[in-house]
XYZ file of N, CA and C in Angstrom:
795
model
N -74.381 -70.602 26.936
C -73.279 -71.468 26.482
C -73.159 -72.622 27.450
N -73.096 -74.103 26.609
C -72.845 -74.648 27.578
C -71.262 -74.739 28.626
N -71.337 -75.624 29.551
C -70.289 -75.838 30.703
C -69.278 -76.443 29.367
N -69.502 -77.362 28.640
C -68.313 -77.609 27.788
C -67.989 -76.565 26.631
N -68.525 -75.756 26.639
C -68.218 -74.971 25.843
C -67.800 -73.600 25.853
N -67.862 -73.637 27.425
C -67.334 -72.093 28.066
C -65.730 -72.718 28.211
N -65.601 -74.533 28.659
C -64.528 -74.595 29.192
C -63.386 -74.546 27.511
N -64.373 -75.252 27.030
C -63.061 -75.092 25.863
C -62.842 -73.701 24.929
N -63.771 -72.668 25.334
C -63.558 -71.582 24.565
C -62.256 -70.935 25.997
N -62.524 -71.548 27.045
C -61.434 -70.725 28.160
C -60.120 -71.561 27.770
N -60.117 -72.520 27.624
C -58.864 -73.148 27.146
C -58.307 -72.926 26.066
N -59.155 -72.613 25.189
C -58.855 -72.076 23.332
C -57.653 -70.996 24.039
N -58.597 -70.148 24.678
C -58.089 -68.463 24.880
C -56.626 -68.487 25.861
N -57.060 -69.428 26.673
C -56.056 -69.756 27.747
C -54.680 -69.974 26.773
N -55.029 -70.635 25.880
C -53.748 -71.655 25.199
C -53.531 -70.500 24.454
N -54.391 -69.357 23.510
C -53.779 -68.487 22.762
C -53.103 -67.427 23.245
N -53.493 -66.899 24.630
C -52.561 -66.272 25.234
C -51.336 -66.772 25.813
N -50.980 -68.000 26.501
C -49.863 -69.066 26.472
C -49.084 -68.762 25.197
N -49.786 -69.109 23.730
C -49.131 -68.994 22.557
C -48.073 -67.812 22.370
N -49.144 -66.399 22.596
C -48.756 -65.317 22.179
C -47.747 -64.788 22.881
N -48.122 -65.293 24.363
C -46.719 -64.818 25.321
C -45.455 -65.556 25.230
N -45.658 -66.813 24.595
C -44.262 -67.513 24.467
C -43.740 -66.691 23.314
N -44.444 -66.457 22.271
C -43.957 -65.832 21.121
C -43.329 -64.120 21.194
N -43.727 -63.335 22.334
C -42.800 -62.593 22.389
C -42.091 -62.385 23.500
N -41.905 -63.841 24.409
C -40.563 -63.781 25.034
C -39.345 -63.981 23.981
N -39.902 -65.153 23.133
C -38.825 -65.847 22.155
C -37.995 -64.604 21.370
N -39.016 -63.696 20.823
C -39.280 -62.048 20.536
C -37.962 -61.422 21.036
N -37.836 -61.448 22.592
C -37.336 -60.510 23.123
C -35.789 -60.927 23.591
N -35.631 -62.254 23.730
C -34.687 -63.023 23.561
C -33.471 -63.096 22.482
N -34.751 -62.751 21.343
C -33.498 -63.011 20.278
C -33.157 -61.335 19.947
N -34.145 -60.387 20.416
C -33.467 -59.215 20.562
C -32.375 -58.533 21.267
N -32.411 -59.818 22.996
C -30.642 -59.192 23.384
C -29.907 -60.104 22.456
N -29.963 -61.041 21.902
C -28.588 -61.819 21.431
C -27.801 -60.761 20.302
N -29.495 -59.822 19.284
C -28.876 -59.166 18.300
C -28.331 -57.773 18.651
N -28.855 -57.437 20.084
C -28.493 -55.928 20.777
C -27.289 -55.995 21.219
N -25.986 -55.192 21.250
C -25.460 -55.567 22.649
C -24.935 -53.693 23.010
N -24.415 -53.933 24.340
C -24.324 -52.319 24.338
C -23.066 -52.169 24.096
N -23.181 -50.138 23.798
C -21.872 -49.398 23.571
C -20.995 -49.791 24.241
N -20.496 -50.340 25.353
C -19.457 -50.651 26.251
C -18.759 -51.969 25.405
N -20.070 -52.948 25.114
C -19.252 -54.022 24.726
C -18.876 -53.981 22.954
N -19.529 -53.311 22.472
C -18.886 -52.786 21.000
C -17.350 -51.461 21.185
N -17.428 -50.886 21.848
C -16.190 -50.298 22.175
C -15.008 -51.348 22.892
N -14.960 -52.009 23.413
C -14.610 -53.250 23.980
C -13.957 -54.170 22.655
N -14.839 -54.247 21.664
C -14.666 -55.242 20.219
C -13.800 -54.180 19.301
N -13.808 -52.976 19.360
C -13.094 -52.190 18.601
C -11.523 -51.937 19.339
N -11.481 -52.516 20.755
C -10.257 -51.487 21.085
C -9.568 -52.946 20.751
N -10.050 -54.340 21.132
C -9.616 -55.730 21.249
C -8.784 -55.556 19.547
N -9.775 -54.878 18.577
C -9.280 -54.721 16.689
C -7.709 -54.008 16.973
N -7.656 -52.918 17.352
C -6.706 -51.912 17.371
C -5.744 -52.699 17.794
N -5.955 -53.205 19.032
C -4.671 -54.044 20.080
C -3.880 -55.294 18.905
N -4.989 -55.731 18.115
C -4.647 -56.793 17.005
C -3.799 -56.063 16.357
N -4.514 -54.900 15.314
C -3.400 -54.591 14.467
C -2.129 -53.925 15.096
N -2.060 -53.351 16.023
C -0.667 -52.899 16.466
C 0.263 -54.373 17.173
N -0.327 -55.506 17.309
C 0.501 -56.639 17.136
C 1.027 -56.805 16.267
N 0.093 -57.101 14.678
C 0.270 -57.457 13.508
C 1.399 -56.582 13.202
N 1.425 -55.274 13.293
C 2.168 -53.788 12.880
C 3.511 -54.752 13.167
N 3.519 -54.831 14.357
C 4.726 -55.323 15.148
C 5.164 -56.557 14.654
N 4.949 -57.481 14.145
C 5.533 -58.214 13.948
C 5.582 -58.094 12.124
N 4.889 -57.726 11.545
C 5.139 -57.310 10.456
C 6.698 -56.587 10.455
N 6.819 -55.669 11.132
C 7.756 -54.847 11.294
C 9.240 -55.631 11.596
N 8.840 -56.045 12.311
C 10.240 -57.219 12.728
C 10.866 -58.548 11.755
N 9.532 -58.656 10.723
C 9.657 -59.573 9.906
C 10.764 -58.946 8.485
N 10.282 -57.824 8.612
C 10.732 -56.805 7.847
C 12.343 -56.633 7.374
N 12.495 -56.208 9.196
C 13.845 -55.634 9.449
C 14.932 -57.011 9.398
N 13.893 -58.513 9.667
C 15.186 -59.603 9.607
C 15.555 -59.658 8.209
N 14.578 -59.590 7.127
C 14.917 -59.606 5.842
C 15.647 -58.947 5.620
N 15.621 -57.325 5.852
C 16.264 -56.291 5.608
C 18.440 -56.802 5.962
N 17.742 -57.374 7.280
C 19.401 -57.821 8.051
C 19.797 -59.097 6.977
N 19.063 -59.762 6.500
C 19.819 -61.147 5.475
C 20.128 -60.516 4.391
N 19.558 -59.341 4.154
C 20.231 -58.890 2.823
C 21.573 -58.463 2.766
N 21.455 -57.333 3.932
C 22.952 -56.472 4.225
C 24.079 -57.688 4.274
N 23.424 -58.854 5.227
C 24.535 -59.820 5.182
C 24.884 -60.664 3.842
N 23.914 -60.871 2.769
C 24.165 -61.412 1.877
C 25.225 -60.609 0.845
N 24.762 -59.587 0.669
C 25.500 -58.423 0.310
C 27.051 -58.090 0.542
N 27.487 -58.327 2.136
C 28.399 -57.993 2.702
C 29.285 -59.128 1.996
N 28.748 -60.930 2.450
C 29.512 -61.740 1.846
C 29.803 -61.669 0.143
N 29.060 -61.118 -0.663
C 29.409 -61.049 -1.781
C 30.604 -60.093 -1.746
N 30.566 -59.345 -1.370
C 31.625 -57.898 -1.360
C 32.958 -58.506 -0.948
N 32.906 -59.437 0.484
C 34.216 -59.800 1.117
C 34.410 -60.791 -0.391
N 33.770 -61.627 -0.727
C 34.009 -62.581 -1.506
C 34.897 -61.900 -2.790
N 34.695 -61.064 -3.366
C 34.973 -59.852 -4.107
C 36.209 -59.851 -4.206
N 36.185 -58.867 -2.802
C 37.518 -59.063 -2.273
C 38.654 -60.040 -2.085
N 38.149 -60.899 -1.514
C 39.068 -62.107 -1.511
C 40.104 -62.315 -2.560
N 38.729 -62.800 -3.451
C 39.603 -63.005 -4.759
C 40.828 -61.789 -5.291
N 40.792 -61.031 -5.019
C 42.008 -59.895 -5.046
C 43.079 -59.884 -3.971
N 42.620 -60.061 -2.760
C 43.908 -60.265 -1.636
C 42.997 -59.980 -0.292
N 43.137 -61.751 -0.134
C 41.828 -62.041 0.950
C 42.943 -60.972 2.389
N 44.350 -61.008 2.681
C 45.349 -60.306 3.620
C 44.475 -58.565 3.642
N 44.001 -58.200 2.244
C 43.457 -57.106 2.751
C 42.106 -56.975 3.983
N 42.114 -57.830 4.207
C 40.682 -58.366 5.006
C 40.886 -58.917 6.606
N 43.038 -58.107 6.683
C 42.751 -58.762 8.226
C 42.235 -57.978 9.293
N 41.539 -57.035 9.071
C 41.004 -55.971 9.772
C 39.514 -56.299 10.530
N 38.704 -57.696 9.983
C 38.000 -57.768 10.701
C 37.652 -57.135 12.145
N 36.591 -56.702 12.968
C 36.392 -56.365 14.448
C 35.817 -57.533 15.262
N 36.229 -57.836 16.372
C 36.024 -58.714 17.090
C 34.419 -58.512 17.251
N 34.030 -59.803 17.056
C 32.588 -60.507 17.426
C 31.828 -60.650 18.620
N 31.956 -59.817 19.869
C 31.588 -60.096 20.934
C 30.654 -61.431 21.458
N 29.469 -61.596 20.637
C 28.308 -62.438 20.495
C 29.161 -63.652 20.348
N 30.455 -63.987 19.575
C 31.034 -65.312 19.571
C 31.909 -65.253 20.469
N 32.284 -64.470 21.123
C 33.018 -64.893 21.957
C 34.658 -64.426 21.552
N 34.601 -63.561 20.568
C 36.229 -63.066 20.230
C 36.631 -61.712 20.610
N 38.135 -62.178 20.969
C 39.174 -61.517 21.542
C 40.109 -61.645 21.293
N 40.595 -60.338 20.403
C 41.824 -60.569 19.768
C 43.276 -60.298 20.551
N 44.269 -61.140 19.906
C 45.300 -61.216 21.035
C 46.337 -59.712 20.294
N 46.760 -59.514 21.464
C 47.955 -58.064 20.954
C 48.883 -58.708 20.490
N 50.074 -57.804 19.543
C 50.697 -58.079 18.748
C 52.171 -59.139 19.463
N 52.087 -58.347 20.693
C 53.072 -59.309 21.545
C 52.865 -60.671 21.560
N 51.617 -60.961 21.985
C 51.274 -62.286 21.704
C 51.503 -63.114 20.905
N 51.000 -62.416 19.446
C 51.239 -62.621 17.764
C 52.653 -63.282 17.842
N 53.238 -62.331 18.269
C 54.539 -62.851 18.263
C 54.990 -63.985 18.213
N 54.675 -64.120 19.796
C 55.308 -65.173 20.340
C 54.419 -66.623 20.197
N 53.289 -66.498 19.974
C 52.856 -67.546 19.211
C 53.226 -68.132 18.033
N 53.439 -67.140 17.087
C 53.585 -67.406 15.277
C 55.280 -67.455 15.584
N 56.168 -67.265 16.670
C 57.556 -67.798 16.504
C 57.510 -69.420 16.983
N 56.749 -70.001 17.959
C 56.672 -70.883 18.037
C 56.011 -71.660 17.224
N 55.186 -71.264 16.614
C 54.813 -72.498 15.402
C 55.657 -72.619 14.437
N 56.202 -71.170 14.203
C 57.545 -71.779 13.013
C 58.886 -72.496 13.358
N 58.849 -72.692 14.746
C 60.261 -73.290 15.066
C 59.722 -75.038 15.319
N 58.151 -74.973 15.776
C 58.147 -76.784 15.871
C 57.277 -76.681 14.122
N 56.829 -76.231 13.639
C 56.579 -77.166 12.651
C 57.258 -76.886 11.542
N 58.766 -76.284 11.569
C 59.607 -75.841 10.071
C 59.376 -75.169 8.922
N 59.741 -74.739 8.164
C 59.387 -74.192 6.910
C 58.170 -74.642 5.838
N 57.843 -76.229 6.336
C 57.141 -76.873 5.495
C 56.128 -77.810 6.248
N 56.202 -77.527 7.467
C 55.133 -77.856 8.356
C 53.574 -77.792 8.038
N 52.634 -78.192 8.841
C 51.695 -77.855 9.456
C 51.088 -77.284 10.759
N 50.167 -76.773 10.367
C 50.139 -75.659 12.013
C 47.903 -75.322 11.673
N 47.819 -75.948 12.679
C 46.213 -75.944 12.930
C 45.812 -74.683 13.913
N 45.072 -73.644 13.307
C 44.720 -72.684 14.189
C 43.461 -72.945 14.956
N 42.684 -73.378 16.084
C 41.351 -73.799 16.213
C 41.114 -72.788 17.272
N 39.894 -72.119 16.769
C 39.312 -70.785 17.117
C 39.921 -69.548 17.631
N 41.373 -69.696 16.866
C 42.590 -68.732 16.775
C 42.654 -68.026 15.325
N 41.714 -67.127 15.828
C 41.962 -66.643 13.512
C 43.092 -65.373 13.982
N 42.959 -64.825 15.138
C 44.277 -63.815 15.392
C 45.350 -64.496 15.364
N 46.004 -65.309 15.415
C 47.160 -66.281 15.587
C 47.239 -66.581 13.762
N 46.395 -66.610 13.825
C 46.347 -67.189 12.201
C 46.526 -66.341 10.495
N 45.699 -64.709 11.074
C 46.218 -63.742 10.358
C 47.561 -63.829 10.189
N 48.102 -63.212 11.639
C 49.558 -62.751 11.941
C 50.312 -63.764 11.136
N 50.185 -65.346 11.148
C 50.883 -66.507 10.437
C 50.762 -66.541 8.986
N 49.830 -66.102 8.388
C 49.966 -65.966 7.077
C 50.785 -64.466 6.597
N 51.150 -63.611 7.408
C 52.030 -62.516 7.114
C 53.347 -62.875 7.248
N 53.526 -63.931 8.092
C 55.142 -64.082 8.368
C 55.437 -65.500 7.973
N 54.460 -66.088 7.353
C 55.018 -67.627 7.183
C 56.260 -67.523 5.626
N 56.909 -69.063 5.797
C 57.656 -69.723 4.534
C 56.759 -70.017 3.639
N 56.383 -69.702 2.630
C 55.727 -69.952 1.471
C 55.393 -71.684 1.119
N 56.072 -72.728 2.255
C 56.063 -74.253 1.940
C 55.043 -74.455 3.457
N 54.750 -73.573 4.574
C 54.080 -73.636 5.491
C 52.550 -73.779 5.403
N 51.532 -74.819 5.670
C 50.628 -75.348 5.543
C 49.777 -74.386 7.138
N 48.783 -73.683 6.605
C 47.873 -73.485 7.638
C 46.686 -73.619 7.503
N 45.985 -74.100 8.543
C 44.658 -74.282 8.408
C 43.663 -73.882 9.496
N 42.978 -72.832 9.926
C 42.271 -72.339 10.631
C 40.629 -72.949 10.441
N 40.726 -73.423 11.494
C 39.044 -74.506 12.217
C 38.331 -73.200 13.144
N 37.268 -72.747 12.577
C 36.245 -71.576 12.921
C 35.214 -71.049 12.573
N 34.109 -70.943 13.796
C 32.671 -71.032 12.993
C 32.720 -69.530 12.577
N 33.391 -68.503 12.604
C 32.881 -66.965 12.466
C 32.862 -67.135 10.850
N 32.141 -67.350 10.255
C 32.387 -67.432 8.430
C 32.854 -66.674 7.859
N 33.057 -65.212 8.258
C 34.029 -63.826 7.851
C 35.287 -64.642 7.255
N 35.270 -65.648 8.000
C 36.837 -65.983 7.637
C 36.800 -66.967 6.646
N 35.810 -67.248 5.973
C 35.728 -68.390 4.700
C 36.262 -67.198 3.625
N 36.441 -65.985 3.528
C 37.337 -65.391 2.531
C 38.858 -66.100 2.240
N 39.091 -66.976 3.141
C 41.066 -67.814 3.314
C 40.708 -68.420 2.341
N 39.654 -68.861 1.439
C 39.305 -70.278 0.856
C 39.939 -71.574 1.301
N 40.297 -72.651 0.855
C 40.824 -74.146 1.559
C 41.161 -73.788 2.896
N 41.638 -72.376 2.855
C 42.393 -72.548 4.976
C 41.814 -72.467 5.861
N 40.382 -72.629 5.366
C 39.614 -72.171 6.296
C 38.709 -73.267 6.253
N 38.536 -73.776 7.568
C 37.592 -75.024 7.675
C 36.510 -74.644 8.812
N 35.010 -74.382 8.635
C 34.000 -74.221 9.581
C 33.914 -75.417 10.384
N 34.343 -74.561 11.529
C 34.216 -75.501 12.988
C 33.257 -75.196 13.892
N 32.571 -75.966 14.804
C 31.587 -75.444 15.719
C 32.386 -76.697 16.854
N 32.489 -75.966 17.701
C 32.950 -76.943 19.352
C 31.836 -78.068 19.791
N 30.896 -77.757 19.255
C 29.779 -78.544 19.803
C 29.582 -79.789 18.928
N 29.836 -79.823 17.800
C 30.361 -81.254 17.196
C 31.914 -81.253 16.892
N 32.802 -81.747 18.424
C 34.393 -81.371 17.972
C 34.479 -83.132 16.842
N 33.644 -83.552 16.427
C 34.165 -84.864 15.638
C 33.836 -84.730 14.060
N 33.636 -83.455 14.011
C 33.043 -83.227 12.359
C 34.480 -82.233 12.429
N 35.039 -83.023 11.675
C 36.082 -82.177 10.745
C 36.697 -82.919 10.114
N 37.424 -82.838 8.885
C 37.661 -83.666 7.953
C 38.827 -84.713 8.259
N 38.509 -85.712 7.490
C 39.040 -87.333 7.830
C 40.660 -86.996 7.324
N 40.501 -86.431 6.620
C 42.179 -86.396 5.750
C 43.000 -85.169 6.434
N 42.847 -84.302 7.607
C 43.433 -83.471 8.375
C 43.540 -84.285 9.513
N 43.339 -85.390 10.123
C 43.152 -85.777 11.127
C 44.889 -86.428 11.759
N 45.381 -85.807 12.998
C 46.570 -86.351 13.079
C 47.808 -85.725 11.922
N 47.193 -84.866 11.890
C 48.325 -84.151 10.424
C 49.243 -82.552 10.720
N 48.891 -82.372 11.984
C 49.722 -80.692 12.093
C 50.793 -81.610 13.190
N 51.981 -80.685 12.950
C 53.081 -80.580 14.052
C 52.614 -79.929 14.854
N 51.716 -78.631 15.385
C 51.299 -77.512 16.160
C 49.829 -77.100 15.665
N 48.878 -77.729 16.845
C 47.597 -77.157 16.869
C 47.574 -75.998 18.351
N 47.125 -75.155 18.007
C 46.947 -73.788 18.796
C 45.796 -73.748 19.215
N 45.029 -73.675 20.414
C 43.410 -73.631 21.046
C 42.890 -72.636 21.576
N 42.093 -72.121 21.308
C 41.575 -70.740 22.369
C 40.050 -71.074 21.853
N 39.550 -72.034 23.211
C 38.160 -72.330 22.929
C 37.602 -71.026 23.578
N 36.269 -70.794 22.585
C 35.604 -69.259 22.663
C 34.776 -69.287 23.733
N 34.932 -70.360 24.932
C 33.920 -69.973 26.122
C 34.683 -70.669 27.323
N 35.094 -70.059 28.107
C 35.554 -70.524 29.352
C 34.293 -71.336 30.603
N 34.076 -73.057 29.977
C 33.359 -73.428 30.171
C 33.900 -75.087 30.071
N 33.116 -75.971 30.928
C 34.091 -76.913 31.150
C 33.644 -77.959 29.675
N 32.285 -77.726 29.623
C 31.778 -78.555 28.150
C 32.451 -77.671 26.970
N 32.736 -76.645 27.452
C 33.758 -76.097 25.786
C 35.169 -76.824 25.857
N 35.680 -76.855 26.721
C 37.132 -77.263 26.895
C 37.266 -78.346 26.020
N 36.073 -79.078 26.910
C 36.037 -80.712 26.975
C 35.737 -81.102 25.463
N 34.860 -80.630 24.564
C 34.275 -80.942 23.453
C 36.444 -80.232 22.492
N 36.592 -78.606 22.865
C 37.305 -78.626 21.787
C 38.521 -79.533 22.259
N 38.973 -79.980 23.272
C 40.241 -80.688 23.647
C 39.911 -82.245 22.814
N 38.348 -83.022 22.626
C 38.055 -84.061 21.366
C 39.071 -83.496 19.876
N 38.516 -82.717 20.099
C 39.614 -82.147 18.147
C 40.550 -81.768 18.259
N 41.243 -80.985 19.505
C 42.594 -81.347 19.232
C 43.210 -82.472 19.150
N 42.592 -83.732 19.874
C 43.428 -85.106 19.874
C 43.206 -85.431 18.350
N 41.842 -85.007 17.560
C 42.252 -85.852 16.088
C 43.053 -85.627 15.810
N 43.661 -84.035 14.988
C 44.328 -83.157 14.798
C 45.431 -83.017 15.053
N 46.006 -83.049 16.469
C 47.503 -83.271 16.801
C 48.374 -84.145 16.438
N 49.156 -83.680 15.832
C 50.366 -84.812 15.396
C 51.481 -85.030 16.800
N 51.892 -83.772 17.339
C 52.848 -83.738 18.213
C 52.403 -82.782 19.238
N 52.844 -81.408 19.031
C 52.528 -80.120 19.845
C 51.391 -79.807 20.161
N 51.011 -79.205 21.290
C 49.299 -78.612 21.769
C 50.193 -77.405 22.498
N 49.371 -76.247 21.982
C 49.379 -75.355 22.722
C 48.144 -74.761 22.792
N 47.620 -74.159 24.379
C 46.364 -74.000 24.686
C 46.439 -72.578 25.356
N 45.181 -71.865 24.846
C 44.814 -70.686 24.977
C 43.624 -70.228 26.128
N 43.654 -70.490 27.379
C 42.701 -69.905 28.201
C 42.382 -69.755 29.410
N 41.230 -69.288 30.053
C 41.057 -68.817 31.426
C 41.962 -69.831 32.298
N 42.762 -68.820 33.417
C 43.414 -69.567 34.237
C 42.778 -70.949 35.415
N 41.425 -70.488 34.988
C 40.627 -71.538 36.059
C 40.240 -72.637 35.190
N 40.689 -72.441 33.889
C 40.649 -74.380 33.375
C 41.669 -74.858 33.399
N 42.640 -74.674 34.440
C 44.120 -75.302 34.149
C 43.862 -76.862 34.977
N 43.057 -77.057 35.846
C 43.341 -78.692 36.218
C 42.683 -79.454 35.338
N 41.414 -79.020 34.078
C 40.665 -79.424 33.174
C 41.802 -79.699 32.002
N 42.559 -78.561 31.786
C 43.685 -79.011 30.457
C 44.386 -80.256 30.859
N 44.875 -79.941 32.467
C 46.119 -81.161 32.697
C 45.200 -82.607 32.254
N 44.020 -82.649 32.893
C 43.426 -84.322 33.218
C 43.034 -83.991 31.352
N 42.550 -83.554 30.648
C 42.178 -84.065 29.247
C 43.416 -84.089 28.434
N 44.066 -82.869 28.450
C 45.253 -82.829 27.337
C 46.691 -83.444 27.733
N 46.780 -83.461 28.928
C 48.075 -83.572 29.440
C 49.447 -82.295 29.586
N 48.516 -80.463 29.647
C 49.255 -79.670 29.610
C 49.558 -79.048 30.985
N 50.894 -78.598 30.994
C 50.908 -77.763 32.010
C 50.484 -76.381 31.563
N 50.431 -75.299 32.625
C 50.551 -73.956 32.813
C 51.930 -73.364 32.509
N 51.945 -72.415 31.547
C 53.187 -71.736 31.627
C 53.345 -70.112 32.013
N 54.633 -69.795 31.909
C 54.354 -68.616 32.210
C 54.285 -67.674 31.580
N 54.347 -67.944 30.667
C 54.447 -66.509 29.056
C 52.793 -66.819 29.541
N 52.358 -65.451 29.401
C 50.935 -64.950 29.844
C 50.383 -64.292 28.159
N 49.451 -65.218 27.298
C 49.049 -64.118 26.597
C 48.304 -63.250 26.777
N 47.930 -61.861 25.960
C 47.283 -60.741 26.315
C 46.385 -60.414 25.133
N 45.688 -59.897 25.497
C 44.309 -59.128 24.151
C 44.452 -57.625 23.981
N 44.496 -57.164 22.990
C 44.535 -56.173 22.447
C 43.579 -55.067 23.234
N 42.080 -55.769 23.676
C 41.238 -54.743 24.370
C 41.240 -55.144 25.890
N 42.485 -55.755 26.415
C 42.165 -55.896 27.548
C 41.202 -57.099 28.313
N 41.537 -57.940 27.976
C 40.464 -58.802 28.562
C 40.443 -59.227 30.361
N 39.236 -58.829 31.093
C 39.289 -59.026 32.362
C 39.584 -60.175 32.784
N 39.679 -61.220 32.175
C 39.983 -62.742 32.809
C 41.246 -62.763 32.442
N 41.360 -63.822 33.316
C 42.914 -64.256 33.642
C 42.897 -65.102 32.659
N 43.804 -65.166 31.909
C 44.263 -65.714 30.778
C 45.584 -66.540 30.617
N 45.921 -67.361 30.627
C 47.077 -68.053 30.901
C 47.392 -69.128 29.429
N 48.375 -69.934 29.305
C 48.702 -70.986 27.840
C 49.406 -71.604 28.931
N 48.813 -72.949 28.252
C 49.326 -73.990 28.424
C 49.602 -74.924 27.727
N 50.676 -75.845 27.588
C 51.377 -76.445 26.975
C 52.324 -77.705 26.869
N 52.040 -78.966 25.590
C 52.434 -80.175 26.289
C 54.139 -80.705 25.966
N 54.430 -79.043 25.746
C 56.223 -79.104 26.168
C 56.423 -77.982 26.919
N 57.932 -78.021 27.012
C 58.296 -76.226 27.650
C 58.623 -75.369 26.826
N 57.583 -74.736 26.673
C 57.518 -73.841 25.901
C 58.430 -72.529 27.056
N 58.427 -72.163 28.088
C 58.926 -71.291 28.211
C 60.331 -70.793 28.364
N 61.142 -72.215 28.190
C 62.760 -72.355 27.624
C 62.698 -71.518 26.141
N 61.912 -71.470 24.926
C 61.975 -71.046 23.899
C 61.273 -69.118 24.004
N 60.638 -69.406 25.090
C 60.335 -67.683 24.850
C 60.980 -66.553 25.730
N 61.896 -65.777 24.511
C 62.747 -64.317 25.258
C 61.944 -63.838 26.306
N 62.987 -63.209 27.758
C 62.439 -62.959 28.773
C 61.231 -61.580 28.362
N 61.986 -60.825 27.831
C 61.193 -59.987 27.051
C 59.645 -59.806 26.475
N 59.315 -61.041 26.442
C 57.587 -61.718 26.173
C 57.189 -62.533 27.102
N 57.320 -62.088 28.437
C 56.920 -63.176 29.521
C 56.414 -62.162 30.463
C-alpha cells in the first residue's frame, strides 16, 4: 500500500472511530438527562403531596368563607323578617368585640336618655353616633313626636329602617346633607380610644350639632375633646354593663352635672 494510502485509510479509520465515539458520548448524555435517580423522583412526589395539602387548605378555607356569607346572608334575612314585625324585639343584640362595642348599664341608660329628653323636648332631635345602647333605651322611653337617628357602621342595626344611618369614623364627612346641623343633642362614644378616632368623629359631630354635645370616652382624651369640641369633663361617670377596664369619663359642652340626681354620679 502506498504512503498515501495507508495515510488516508488511517485517517478514514481515525475519523470513524472519532465518529463513533462522539456518537455514544452524545448516547450517554442524553441517557442521564432521561435517567434520574430514586432520591430525586421521591423528592418530585413528596414536592406533589406538599402541593395538594396546600391546595386542600385553601380549598378548605375558601369553603368555610362561603359557608360564613351564607349564615350571614341568612341571618340578615331573618333580622329583616323580624323587623318588619317589631324591629324593639331585636334589642338584645351581643356586643361586637371586633368593633369595638360596649354596652353601657342601665344606670347610664338612664341618665343619658333623661338628658336628651329634657334638651331636645318632646319633638326634638337627638343624634346617637356610635351609641346604639343610648339609642335602644331612647326608643323605649321616647314621646312619640321625638326624632332619633343613630349614625353606625355595625349593620345589625339597619333593622331601625330610616333611624338608622351607616356611619364609618373614617369618612366623618359622608353623612347626609339634609341631617346636617339638625339635632338639639348629638351623643358620641367613638369606638376606639385613639386620637385619629376622636379627631375624625368630633368632624361629624360639628355637621350634626345644632346646640348640645355630649361625649362618651376614655379619660385620657379629655385635653383632645376640650381643644376640638370645646367640652369639659364631668362628673357623672358612665359605666358598661361588662365592666369596662378603662377609665371612662363624659364630657360635655354645658353642665350637665347641675341636671344629674346625686344618685347617678
Amino acid at each position: 500500500m502506498s504512503e498515501v494510502n495507508v495515510n488516508e485509510a488511517y485517517q478514514e479509520g481515525n475519523g470513524a472511530k472519532i465518529t463513533s465515539t462522539s456518537k455514544e458520548e452524545i448516547d450517554q448524555s442524553e441517557d442521564v438527562k432521561e435517567k434520574r435517580s430514586p432520591a430525586a423522583e421521591d423528592q418530585d412526589e413528596e414536592d406533589d403531596v406538599q402541593l395538594s395539602a396546600f391546595t386542600m387548605s385553601a380549598l378548605q378555607e375558601f369553603v368555610s368563607e362561603q359557608l360564613e356569607r351564607e349564615q350571614r346572608r341568612q341571618q340578615a334575612e331573618q333580622l329583616a323578617q323580624d323587623a318588619a314585625k317589631d324591629p324593639d324585639q331585636l334589642a338584645d343584640f351581643e356586643e361586637d368585640w371586633q368593633l369595638s362595642q360596649f354596652w353601657y348599664d342601665d344606670a347610664t341608660c338612664r341618665v343619658l336618655a333623661s338628658e336628651a329628653l329634657r334638651l331636645a323636648g318632646p319633638s326634638g332631635r337627638v343624634a346617637c353616633l356610635s351609641s346604639p345602647t343610648l339609642y335602644r333605651h331612647l326608643r323605649k322611653v321616647r314621646p312619640p313626636e321625638l326624632k332619633l337617628t343613630l349614625f353606625e357602621y355595625d349593620q345589625r342595626f339597619s333593622v331601625f329602617g330610616p333611624e338608622f344611618v351607616l356611619y364609618d369614623y373614617r369618612s366623618p364627612l359622608d353623612v347626609p346633607g339634609d341631617l346636617r346641623e339638625q339635632f338639639d343633642l348629638v351623643v358620641a362614644d367613638p369606638p376606639f380610644l385613639s386620637e385619629e378616632c376622636l379627631t375624625k368623629t368630633a368632624v361629624t359631630v360639628r355637621l350634626l350639632a345644632k346646640q348640645h354635645i355630649l361625649l362618651c370616652t376614655g379619660a385620657q382624651m379629655a385635653p383632645l375633646a376640650g381643644r376640638l369640641l370645646g367640652l369639659h369633663e364631668c362628673r357623672f361617670r358612665p359605666a358598661h354593663a361588662n365592666n369596662l377596664a378603662n377609665e371612662f369619663r363624659c364630657f360635655a359642652s354645658y353642665d350637665l352635672d347641675s341636671h344629674v340626681s346625686k344618685g347617678t354620679t
